[in-house]
PDB file of C-alpha atoms and ligand atoms in Angstrom:
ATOM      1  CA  UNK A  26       0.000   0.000   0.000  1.00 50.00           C
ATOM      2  CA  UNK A  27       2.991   2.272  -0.344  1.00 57.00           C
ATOM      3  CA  UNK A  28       2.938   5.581   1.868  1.00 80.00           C
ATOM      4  CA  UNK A  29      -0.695   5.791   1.504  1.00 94.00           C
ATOM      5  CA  UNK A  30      -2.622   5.553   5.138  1.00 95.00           C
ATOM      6  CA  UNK A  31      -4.911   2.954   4.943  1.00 97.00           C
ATOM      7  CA  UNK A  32      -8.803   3.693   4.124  1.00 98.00           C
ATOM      8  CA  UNK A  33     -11.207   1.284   5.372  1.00 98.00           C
ATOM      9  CA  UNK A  34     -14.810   2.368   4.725  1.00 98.00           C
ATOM     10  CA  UNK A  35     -18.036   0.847   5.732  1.00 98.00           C
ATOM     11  CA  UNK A  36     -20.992   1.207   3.191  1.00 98.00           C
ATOM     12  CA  UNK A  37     -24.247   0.211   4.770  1.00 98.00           C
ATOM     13  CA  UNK A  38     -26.319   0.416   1.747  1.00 98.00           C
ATOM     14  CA  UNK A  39     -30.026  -0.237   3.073  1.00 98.00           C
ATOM     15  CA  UNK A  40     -29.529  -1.173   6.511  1.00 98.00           C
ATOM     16  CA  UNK A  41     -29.847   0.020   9.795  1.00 98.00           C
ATOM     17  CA  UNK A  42     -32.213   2.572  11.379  1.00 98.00           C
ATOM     18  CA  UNK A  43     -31.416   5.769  13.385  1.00 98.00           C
ATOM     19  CA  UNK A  44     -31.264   3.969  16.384  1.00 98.00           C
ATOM     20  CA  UNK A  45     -29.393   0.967  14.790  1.00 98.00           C
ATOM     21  CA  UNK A  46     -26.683   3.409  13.494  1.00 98.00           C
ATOM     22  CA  UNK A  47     -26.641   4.868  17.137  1.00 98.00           C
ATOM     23  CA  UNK A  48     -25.720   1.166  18.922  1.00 98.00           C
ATOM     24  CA  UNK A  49     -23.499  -0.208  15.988  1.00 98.00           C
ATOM     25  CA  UNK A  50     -20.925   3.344  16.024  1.00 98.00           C
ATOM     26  CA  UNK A  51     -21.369   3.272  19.831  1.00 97.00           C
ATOM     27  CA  UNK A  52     -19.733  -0.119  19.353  1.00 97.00           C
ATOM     28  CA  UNK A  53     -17.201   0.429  17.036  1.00 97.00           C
ATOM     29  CA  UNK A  54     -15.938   3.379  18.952  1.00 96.00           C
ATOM     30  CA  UNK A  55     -15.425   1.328  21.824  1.00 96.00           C
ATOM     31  CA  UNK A  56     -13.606  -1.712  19.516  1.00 96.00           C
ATOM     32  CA  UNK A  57     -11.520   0.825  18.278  1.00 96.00           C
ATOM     33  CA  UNK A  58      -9.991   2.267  21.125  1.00 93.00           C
ATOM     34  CA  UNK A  59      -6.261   2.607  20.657  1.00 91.00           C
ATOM     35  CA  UNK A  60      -6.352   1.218  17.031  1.00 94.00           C
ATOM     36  CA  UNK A  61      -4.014   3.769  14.951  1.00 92.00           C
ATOM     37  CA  UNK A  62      -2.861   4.237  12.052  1.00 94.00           C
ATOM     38  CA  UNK A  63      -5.735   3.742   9.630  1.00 97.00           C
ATOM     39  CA  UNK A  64      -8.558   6.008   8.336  1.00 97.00           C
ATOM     40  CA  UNK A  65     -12.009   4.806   9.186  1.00 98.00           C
ATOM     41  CA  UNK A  66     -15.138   6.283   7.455  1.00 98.00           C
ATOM     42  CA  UNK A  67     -18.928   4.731   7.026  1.00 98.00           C
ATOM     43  CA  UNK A  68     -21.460   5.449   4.772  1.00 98.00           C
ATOM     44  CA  UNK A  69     -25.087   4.988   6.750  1.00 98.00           C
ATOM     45  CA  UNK A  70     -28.243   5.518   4.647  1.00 98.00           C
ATOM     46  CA  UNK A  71     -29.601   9.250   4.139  1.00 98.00           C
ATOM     47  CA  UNK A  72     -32.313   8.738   7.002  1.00 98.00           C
ATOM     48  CA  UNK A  73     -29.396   7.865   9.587  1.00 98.00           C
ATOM     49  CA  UNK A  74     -26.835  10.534   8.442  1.00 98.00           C
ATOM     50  CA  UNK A  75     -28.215  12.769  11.093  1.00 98.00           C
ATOM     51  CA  UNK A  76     -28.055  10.447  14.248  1.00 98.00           C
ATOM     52  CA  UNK A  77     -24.497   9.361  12.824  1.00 98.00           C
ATOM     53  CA  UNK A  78     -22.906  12.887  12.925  1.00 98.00           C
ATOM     54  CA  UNK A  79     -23.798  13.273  16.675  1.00 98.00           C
ATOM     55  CA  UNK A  80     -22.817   9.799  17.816  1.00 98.00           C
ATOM     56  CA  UNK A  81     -19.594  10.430  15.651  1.00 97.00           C
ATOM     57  CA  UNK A  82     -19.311  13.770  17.280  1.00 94.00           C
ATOM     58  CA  UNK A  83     -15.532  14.707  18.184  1.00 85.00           C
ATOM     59  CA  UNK A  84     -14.706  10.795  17.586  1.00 90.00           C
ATOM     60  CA  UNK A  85     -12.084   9.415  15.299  1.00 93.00           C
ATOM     61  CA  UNK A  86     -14.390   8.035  12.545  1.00 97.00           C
ATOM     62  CA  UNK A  87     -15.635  10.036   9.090  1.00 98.00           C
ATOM     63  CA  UNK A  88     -19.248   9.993   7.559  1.00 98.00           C
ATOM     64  CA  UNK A  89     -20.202  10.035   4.244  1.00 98.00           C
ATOM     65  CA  UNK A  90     -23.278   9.478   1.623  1.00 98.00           C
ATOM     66  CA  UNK A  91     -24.114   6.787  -0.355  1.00 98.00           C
ATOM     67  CA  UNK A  92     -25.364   8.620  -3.009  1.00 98.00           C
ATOM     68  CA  UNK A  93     -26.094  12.726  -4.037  1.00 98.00           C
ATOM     69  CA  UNK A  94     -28.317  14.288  -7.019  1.00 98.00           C
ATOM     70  CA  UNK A  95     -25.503  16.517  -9.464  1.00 97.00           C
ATOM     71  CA  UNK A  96     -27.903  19.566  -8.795  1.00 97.00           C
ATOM     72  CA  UNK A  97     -27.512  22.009  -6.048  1.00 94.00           C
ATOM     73  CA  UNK A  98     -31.072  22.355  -5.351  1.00 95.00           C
ATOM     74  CA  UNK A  99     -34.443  22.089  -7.313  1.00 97.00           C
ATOM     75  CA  UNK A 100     -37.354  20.307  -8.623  1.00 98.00           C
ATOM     76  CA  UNK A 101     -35.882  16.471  -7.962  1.00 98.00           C
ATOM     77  CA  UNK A 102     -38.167  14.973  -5.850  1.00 98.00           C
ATOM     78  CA  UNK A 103     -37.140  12.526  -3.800  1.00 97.00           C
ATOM     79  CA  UNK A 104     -33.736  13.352  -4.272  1.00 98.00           C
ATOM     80  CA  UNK A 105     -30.589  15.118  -1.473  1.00 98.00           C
ATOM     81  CA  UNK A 106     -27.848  17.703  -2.371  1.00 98.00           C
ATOM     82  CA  UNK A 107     -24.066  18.312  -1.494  1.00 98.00           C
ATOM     83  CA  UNK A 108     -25.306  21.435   0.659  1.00 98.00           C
ATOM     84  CA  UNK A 109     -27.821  18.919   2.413  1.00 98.00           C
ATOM     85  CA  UNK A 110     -25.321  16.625   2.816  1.00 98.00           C
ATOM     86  CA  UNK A 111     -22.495  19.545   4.307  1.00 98.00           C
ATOM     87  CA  UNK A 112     -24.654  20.729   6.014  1.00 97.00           C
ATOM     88  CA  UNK A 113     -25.304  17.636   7.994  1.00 97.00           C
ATOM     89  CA  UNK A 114     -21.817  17.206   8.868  1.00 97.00           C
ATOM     90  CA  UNK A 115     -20.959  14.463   6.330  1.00 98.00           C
ATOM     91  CA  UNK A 116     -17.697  14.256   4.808  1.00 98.00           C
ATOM     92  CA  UNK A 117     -17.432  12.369   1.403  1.00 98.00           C
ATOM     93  CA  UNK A 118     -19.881  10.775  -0.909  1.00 98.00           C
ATOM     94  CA  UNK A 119     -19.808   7.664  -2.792  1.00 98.00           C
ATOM     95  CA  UNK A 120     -19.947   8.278  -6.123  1.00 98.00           C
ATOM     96  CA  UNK A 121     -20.978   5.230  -9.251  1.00 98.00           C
ATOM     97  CA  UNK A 122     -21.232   2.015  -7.130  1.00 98.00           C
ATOM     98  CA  UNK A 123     -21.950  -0.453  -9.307  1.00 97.00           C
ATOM     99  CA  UNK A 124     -25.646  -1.099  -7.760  1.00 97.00           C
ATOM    100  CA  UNK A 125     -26.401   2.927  -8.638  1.00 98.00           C
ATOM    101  CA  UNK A 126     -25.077   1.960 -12.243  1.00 96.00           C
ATOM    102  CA  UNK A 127     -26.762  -1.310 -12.869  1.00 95.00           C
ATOM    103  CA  UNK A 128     -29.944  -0.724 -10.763  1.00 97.00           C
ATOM    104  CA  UNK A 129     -30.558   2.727 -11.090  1.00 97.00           C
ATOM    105  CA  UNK A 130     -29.320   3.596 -14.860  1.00 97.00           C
ATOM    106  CA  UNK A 131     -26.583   6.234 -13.569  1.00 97.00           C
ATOM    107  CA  UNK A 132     -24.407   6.722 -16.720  1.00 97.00           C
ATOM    108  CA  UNK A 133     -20.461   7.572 -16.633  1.00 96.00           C
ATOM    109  CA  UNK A 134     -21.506  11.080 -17.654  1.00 95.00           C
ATOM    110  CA  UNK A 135     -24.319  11.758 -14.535  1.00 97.00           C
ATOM    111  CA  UNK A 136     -21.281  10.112 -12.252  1.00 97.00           C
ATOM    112  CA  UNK A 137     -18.466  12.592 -13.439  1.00 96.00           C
ATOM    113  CA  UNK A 138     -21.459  15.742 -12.947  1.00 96.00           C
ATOM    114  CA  UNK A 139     -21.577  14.116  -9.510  1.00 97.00           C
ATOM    115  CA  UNK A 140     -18.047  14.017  -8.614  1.00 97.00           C
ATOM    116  CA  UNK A 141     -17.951  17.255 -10.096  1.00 95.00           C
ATOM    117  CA  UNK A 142     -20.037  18.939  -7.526  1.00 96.00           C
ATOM    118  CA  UNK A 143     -18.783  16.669  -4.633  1.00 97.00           C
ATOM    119  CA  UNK A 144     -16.086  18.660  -4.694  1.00 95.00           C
ATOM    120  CA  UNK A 145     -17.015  22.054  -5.489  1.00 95.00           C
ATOM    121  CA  UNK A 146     -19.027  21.692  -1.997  1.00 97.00           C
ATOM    122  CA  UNK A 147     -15.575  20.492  -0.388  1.00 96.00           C
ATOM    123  CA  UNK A 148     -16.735  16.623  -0.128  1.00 97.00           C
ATOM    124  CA  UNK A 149     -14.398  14.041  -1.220  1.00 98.00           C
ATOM    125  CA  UNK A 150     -15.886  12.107  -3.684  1.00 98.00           C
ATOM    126  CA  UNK A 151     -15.156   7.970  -3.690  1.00 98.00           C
ATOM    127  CA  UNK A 152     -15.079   7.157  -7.214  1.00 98.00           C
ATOM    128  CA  UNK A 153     -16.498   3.396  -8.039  1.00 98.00           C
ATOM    129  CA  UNK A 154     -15.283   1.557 -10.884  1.00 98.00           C
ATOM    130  CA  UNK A 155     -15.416  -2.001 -11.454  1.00 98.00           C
ATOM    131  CA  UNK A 156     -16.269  -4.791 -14.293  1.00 97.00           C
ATOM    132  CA  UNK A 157     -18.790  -7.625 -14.643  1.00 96.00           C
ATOM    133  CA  UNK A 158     -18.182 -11.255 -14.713  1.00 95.00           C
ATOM    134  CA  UNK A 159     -18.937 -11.222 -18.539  1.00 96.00           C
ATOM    135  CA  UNK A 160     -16.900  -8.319 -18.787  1.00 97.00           C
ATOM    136  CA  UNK A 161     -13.835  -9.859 -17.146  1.00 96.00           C
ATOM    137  CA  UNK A 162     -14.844 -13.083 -18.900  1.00 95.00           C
ATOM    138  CA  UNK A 163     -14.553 -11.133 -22.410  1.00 97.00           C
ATOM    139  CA  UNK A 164     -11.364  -9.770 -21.569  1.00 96.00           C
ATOM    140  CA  UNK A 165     -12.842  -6.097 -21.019  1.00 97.00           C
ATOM    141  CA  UNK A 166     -11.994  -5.196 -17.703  1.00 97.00           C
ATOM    142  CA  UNK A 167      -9.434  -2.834 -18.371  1.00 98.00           C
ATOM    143  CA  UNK A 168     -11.527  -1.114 -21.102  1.00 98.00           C
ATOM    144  CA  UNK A 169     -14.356  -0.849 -19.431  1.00 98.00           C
ATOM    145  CA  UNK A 170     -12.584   0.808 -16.052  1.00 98.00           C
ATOM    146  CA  UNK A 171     -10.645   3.427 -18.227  1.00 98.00           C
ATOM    147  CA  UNK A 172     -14.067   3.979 -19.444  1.00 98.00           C
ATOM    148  CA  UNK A 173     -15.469   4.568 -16.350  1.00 97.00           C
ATOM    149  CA  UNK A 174     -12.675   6.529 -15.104  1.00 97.00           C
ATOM    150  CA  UNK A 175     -12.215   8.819 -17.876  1.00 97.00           C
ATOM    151  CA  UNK A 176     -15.740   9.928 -18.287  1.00 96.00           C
ATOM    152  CA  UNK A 177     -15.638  10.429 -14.823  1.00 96.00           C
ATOM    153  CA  UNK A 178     -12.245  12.488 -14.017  1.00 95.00           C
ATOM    154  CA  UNK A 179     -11.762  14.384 -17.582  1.00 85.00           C
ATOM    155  CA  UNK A 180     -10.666  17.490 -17.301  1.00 79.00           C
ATOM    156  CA  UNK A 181     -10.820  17.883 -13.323  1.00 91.00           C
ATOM    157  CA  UNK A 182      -8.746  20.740 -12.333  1.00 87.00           C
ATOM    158  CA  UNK A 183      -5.044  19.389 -11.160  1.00 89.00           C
ATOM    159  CA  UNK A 184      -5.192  21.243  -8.287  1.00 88.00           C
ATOM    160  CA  UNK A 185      -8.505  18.984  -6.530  1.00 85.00           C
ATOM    161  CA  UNK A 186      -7.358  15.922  -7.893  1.00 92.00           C
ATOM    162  CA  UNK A 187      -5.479  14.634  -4.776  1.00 89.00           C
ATOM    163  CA  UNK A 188      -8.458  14.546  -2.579  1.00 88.00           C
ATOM    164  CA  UNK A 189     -10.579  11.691  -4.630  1.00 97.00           C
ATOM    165  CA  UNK A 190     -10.577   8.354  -3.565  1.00 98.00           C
ATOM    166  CA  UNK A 191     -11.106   5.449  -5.961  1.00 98.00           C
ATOM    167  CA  UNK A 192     -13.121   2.470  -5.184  1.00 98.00           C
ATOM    168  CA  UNK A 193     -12.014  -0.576  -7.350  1.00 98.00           C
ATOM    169  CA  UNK A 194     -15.230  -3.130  -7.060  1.00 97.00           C
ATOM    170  CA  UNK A 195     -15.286  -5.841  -9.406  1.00 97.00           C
ATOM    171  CA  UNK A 196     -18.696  -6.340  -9.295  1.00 95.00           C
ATOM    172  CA  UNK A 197     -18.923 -10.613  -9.302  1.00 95.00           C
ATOM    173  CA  UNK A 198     -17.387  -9.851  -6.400  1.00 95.00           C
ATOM    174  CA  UNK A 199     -19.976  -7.875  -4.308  1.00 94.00           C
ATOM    175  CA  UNK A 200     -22.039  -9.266  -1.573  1.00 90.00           C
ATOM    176  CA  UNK A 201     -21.520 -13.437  -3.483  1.00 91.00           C
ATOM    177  CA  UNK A 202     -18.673 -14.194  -1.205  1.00 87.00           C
ATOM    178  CA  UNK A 203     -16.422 -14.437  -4.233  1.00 88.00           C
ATOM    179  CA  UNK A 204     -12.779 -12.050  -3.551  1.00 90.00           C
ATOM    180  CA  UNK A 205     -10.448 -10.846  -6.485  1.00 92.00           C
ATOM    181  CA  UNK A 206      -7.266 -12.802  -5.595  1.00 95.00           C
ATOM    182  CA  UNK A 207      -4.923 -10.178  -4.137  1.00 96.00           C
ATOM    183  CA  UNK A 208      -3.143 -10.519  -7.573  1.00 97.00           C
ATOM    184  CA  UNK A 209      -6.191  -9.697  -9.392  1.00 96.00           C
ATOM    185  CA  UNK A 210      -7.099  -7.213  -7.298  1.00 97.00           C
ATOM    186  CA  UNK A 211      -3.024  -5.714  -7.821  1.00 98.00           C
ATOM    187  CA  UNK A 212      -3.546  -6.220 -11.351  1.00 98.00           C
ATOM    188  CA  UNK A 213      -6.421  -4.119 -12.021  1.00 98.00           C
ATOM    189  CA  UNK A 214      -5.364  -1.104  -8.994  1.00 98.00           C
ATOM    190  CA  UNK A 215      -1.770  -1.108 -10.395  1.00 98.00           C
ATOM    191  CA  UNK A 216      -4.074  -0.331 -14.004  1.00 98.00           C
ATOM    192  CA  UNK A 217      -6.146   2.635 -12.034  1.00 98.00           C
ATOM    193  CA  UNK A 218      -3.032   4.307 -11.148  1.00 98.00           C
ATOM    194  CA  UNK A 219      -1.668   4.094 -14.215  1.00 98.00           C
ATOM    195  CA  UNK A 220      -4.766   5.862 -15.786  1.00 97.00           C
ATOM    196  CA  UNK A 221      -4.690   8.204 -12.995  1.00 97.00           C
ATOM    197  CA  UNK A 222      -1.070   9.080 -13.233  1.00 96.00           C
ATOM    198  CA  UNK A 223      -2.427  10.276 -17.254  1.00 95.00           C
ATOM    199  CA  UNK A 224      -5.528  12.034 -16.570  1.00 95.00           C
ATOM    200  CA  UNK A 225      -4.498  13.932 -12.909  1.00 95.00           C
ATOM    201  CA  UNK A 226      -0.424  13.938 -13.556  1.00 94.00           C
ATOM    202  CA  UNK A 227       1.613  11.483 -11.302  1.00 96.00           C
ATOM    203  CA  UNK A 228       1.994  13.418  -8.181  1.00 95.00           C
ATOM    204  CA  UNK A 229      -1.909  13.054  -7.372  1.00 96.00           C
ATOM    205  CA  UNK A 230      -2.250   9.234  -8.752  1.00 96.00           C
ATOM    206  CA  UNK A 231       0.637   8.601  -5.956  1.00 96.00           C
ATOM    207  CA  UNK A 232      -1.345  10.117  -3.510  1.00 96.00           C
ATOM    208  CA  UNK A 233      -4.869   8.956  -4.369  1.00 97.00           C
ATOM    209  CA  UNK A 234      -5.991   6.096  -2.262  1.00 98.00           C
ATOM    210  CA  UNK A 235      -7.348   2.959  -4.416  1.00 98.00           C
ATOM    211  CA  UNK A 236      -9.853   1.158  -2.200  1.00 98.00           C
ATOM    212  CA  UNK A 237     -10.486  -2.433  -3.473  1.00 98.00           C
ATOM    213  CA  UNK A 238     -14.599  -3.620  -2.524  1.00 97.00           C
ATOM    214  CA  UNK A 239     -15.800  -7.028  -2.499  1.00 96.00           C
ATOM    215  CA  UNK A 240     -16.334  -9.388  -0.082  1.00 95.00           C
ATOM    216  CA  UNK A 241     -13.942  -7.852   2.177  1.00 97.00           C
ATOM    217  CA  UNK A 242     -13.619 -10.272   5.363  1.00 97.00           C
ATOM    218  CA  UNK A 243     -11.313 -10.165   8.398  1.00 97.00           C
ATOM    219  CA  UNK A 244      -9.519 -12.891   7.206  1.00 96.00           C
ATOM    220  CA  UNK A 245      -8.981 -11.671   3.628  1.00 96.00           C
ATOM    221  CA  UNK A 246      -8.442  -7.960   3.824  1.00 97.00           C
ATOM    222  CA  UNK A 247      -4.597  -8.270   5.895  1.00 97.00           C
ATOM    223  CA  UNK A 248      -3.344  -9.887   2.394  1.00 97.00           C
ATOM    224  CA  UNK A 249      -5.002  -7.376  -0.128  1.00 97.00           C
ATOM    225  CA  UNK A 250      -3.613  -4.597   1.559  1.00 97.00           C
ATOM    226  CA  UNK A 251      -0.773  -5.876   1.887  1.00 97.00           C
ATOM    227  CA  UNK A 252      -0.142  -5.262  -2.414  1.00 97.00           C
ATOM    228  CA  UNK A 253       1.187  -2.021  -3.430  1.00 97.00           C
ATOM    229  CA  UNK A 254      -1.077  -0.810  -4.903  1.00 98.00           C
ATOM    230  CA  UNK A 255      -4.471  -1.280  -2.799  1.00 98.00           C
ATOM    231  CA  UNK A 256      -4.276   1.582   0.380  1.00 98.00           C
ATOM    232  CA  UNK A 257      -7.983  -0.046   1.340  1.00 98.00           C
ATOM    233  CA  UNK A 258     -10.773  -1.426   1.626  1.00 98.00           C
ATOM    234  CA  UNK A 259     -14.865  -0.153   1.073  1.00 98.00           C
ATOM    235  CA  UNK A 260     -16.845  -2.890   3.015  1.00 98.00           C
ATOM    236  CA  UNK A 261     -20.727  -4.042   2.248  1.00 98.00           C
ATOM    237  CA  UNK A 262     -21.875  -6.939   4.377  1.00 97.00           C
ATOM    238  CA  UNK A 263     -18.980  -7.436   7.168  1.00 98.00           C
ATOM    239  CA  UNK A 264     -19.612  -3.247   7.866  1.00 98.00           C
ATOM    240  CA  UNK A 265     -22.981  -4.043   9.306  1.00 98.00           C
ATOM    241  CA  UNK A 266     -21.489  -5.490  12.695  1.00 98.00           C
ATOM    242  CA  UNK A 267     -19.367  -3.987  15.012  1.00 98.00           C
ATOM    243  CA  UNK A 268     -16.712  -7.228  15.186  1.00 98.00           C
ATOM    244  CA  UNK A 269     -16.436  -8.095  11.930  1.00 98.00           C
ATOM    245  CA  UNK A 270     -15.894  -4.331  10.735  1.00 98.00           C
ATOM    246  CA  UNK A 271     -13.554  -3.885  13.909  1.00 98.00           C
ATOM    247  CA  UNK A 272     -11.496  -6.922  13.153  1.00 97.00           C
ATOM    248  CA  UNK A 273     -11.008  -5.938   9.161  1.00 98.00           C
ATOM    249  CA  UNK A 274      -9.801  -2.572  10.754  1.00 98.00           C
ATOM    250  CA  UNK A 275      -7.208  -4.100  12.752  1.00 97.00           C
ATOM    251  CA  UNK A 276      -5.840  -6.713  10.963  1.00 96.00           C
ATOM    252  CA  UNK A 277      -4.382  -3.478   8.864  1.00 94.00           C
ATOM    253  CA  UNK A 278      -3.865  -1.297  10.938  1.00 92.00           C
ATOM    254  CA  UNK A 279      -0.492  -0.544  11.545  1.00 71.00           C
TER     255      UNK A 279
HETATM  256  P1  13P B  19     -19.674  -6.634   0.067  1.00 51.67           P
HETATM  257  O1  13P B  19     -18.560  -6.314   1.025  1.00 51.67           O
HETATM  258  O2  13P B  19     -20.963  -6.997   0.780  1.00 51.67           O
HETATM  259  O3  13P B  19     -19.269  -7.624  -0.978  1.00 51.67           O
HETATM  260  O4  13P B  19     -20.040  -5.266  -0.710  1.00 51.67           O
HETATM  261  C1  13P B  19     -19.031  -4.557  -1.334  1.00 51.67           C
HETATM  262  C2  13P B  19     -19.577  -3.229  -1.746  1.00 51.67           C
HETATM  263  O5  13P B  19     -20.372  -3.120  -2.667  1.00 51.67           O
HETATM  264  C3  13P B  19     -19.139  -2.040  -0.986  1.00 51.67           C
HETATM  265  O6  13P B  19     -19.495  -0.874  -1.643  1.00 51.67           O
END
C-alpha cells in the first residue's frame, strides 16, 4: 500500500435505522480504542446521516453518503444535495457504485457531474469503478474501467485531484462471497493508477488512495492490503457489525 494511510470504509447500503446506526458506532468506537494508524469512514443511509454525525461527534471516525443528485437544489423529488449533505456534517460521498449503475441507470456522464459537484461543496468524492463477470470473462476489464474513469475524471482541475478516492469493485465480487485474488485485485489497482497518473499527472495518482470492494472479510483484507497498490478497503456486508468491521480494521492497521 505504499505511503498511503490505509482507508477502510463501511458502506451500509439499506440497513440500519437511526437507532441501529446509534448502537453499531457506539460499538465500534469502543472496539476501536487505541487502534491507529488507519482512516475509518462509514457510509449509513440518508435517514441515519443525522443520528451518525452526533454519535460520531468529536470521535475518530468520518461519515459520508451513499449517493447525491448533481444539482444544487431544485425540482428532484425525492432526491438530497451536497449542501444537504455539508450541512449535515458528512464528509465524502460515494460516487458510481456499481448497484447505482446497474440498478438505477446512472451513466459515466451523470457520475463525473456528480463528482464534479462533490467537490465544489468540499466533499471528497469515492469514485467506483469495477467490471462484470462477462466483462472480465470477455477480456474487457481494463476497457471498461478506463471507461469509467475517464468519463468520470476528464478534465478535473489538477489542483482537486489529490483529494478523490477510488473504489475498485469488481462487481462478481460484491455481496456473493467471491474475492479478487490479491493478484487480481493488484492487477487491475496497479491499471487505475496508471490511468490516474495520465488524466491527474503522477503526483496526485501517488497520492490517491485505491480502495479495493468485495467481499472484504477479516480474514482476507490483511493480504489485499498488503499489495502495493491497494491503500484499502470499502466494506458491504462485514460493515454491518461492530466485530467483523472492527477486526477488518485491525488486521491493517499498523
Ligand atoms: P460486500 O462487502 O458486501 O461484498 O459489498 C461490497 C460493496 O459493494 C461495498 O461498496
Amino acid at each position: 500500500m505504499g505511503d498511503r494511510r490505509p482507508l477502510i470504509t463501511g458502506n451500509w447500503k439499506m440497513h440500519k435505522t437511526a437507532s441501529a446506526t446509534r448502537t453499531l458506532l457506539t460499538q465500534l468506537g469502543k472496539q476501536l480504542h487505541g487502534v491507529g494508524g488507519v482512516d475509518v469512514t462509514v457510509a449509513p443511509p440518508f435517514t441515519a446521516l443525522g443520528a451518525a454525525a452526533e454519535t460520531l461527534a468529536g470521535g475518530g471516525i468520518g461519515l459520508g453518503a451513499q449517493n447525491m443528485h448533481p444539482a444544487e437544489e431544485g425540482a428532484f423529488t425525492g432526491e438530497i444535495s451536497a449542501v444537504m449533505l455539508v450541512d449535515l456534517g458528512v464528509q465524502f460521498v460515494l460516487v458510481g457504485h456499481s448497484e447505482r449503475r446497474a440498478i438505477f441507470g446512472e451513466s459515466d456522464e451523470l457520475v463525473g457531474r456528480k463528482l464534479r459537484t462533490a467537490l465544489a461543496h468540499d466533499l471528497i468524492p469515492y469514485l467506483c469503478c469495477g467490471e462484470t463477470r462477462e466483462q472480465r470473462e470477455s477480456g474487457d476489464t481494463e476497457p471498461v474501467i478506463e471507461r469509467q474513469l475517464r468519463a468520470a475524471l476528464q478534465g478535473l482541475p489538477r489542483q482537486r485531484a489529490g483529494d478523490i478516492v477510488v473504489a475498485y469493485e469488481p462487481v462478481w465480487a460484491i455481496g456473493t462471497g467471491l474475492t479478487a485474488s490479491p493478484e487480481q485485485a493488484q492487477n487491475a489497482h496497479a491499471f487505475i493508477r496508471g490511468l490516474l497518473a495520465d488524466l491527474l499527472g503522477p503526483e496526485n495518482a501517488a497520492r490517491i488512495r485505491i480502495q479495493y470492494g468485495g467481499s472484504v472479510k477479516p480474514g482476507n483484507a490483511a493480504e489485499l492490503l498488503s499489495e502495493r497498490d491497494i491503500d484499502g478497503a470499502l466494506i458491504g456486508g462485514a460493515s454491518l457489525d461492530a466485530d467483523s468491521f472492527a477486526g477488518i480494521i485491525r488486521a491493517v492497521a499498523r
